[in-house]
Coordinates of C-alpha atoms in Angstrom, one line a residue:
X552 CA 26.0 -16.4 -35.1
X553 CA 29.1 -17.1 -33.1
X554 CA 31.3 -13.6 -31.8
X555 CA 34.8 -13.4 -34.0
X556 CA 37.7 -11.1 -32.8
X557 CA 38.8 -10.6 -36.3
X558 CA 40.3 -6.9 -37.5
X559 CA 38.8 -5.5 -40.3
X560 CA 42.1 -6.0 -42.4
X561 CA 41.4 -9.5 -42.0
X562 CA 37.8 -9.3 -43.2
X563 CA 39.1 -7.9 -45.9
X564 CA 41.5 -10.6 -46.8
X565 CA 39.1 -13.5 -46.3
X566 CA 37.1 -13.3 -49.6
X567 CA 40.1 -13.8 -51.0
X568 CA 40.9 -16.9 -49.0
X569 CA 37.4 -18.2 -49.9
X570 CA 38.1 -17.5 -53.8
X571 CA 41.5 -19.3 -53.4
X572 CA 40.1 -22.1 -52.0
X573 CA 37.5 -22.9 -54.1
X574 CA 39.5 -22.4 -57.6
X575 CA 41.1 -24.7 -59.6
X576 CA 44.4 -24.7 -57.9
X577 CA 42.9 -26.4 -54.7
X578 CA 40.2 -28.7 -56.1
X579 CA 40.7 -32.1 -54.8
X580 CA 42.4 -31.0 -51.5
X581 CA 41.3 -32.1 -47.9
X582 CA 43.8 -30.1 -46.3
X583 CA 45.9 -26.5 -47.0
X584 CA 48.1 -24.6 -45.2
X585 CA 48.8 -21.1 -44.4
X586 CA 52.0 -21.1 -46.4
X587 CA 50.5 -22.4 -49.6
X588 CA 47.5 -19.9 -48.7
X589 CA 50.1 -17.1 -48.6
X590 CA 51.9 -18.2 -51.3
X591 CA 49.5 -18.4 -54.2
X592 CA 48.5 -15.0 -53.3
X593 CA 51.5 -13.4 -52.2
X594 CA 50.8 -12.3 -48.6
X595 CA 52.9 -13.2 -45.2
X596 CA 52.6 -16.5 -44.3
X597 CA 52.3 -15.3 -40.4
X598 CA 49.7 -13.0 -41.3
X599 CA 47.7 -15.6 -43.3
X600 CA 48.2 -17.8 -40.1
X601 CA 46.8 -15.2 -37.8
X602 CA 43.7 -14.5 -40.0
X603 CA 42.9 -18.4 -40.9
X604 CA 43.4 -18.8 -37.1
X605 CA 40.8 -16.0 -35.9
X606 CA 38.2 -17.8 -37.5
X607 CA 38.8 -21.6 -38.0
X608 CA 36.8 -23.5 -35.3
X609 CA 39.4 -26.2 -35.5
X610 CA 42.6 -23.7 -35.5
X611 CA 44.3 -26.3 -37.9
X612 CA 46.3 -29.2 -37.4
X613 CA 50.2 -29.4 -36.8
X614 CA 51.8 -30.2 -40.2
X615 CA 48.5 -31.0 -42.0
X616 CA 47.5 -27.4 -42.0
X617 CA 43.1 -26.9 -42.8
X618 CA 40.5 -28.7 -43.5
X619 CA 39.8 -26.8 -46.2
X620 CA 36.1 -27.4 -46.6
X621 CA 35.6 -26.8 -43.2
X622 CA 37.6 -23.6 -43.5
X623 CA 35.6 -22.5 -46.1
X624 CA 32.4 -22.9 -44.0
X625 CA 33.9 -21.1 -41.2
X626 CA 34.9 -18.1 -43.2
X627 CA 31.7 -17.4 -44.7
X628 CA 30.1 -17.8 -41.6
X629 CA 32.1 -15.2 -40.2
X630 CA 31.3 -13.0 -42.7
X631 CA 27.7 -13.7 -42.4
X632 CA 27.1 -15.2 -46.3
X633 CA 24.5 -17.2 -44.8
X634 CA 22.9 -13.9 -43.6
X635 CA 22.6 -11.8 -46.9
X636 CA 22.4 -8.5 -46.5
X637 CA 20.4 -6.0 -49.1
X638 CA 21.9 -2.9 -50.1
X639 CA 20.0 -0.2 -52.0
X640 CA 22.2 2.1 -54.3
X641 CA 21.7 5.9 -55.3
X642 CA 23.4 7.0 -58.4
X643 CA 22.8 4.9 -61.3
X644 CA 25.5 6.7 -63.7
X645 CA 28.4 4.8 -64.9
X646 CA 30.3 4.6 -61.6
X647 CA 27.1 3.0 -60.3
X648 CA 26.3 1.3 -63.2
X649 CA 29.6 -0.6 -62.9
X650 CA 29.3 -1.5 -59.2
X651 CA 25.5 -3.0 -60.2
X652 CA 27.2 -5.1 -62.5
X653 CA 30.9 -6.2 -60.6
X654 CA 30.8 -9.7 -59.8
X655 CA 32.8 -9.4 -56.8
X656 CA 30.0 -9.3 -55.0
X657 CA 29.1 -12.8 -55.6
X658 CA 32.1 -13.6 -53.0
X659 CA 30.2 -11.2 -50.1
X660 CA 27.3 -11.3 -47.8
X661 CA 26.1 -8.0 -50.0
X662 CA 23.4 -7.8 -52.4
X663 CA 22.2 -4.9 -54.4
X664 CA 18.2 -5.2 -54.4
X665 CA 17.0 -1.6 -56.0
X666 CA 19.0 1.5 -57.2
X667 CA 17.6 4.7 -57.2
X668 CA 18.8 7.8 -59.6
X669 CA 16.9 11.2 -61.0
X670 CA 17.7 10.7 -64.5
X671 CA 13.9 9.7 -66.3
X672 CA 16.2 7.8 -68.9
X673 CA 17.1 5.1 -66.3
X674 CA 14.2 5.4 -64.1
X675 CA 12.2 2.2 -65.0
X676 CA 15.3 0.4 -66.6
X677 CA 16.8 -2.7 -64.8
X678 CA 20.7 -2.8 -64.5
X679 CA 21.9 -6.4 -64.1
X680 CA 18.4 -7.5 -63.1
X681 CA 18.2 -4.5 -60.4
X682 CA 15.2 -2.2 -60.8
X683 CA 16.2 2.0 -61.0
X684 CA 13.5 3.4 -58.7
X685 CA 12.8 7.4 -58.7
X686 CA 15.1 9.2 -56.0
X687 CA 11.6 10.3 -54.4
X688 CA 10.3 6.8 -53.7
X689 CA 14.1 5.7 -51.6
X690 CA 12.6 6.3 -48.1
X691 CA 9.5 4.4 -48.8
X692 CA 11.4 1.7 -51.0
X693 CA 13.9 0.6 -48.2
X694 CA 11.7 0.8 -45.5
X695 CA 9.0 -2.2 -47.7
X696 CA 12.1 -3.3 -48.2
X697 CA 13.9 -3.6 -45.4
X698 CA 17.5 -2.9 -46.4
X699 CA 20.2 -1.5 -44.0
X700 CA 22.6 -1.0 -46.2
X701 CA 23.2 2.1 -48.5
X702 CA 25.9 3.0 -51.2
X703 CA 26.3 6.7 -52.2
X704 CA 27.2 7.1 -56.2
X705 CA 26.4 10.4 -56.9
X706 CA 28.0 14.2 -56.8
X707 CA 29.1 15.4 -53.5
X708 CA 26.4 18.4 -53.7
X709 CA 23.8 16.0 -53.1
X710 CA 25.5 13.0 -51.0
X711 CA 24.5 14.4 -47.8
X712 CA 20.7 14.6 -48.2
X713 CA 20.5 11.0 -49.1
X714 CA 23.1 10.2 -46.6
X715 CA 19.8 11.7 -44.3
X716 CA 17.3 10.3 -46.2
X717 CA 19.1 6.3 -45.9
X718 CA 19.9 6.6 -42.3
X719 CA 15.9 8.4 -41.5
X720 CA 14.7 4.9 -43.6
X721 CA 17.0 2.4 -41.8
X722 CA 19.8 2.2 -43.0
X723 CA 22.5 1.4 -40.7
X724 CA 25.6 1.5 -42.8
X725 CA 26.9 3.6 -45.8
X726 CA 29.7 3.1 -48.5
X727 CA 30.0 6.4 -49.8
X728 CA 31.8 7.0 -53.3
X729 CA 30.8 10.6 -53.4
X730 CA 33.8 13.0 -52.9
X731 CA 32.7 14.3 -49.2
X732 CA 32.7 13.4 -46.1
X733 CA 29.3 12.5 -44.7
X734 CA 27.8 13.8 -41.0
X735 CA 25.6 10.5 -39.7
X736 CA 24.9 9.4 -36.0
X737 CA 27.1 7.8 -34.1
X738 CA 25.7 4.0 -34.8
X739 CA 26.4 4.8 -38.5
X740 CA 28.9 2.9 -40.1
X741 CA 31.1 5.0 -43.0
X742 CA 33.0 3.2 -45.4
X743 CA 34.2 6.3 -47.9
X744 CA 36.3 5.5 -50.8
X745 CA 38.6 8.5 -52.0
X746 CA 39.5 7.7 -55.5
X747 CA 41.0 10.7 -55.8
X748 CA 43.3 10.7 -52.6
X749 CA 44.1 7.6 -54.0
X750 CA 45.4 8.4 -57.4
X751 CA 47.3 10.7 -55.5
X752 CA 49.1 8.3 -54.0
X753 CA 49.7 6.7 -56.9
X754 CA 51.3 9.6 -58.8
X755 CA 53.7 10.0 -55.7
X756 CA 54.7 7.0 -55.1
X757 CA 55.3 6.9 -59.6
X758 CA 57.2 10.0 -59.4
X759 CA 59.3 9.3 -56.4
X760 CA 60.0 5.8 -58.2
X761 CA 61.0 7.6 -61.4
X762 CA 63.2 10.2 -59.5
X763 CA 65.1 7.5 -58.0
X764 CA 66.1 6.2 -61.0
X765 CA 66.9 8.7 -63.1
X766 CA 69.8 9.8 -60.4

């Protein structure tokens, strides 16, 4: 696999590049460009530019813009979809229920292969064609299983012991929805999401808005 100097704000971006380009809106095309790239979804066009140019093999062509097949290709090579990498997930409850069934995943490198949860009433069920294992049997599970990916769905009380229990079984990176923040190794990759903090944001940036306009 070829070496990319791409940030991760632009890894972020390029799923939706590769969704773009395979819709409706650019069937029949040989070639796009970074304006109409940045238009449909409405980024910067120097940004789009930058990112498409960080992993094209080509780096486009002067007023013909992409090969857009070829773009494609390159893209999902860079973010290694022709390398799929298994994820197990702890916390079957609704907010891990609903990430076993998002279909945004079908436009990553990511698949869920086992879930794991304490609850007898799931244990044994299949969400979305994934198998609930019992919490007991995760380090066995992704070591047979070779997964090196983990993603933490459960209360913060009891995020860190798995958090031990994925990285002591393999597991090399971690997207943690649990509302802490998790103590692993140094070649540990975090990804935490803080829907809370987040919110927060929201009702700021709502009641600042509001403020404004009732001056």
């Amino acid at each position: 696999m070829p070496s990319y100097n791409v940030s991760t704000q632009a890894l972020q971006r390029l799923p939706s590049y590769i969704a773009y380009l395979k819709s409706d809106a650019c069937a029949g095309l040989q070639d796009v460009s970074a304006r109409r790239i940045a238009t449909a979804l409405g980024l910067s066009e120097i940004q789009v530019r930058k990112d498409l140019s960080s992993v094209s093999r080509s780096g486009g062509r002067p007023k013909l813009g992409f090969d857009r097949l070829e773009l494609i290709t390159d893209m999902e090579a860079c973010l290694g979809f022709d390398i799929v990498d298994s994820a197990a997930l702890v916390g079957a409850g609704r907010l891990g229920q609903a990430l076993l069934h998002y279909e945004g995943f079908a436009h990553s490198s990511v698949k869920i292969v086992a879930a794991f949860d304490t609850n007898p009433d799931v244990i044994g069920t299949s969400v979305n064609d994934v198998v609930v294992y019992p919490a007991e049997s995760l380090e066995d599970t992704i070591r047979r299983m070779g997964i090196h990916i983990g993603i933490i769905t459960t209360p913060a009380a009891s995020a860190q012991a798995i958090c031990d229990s994925m990285v002591d079984s393999g597991i090399l990176a971690i997207w943690n929805f649990a509302p802490t923040q998790l103590k692993v190794p140094n070649y540990i990759l975090v990804r935490s999401e803080n829907m809370a903090g987040s919110l927060t944001l929201l009702s700021h940036h709502l009641a600042q808005t509001l403020g404004q306009r009732n001056k």
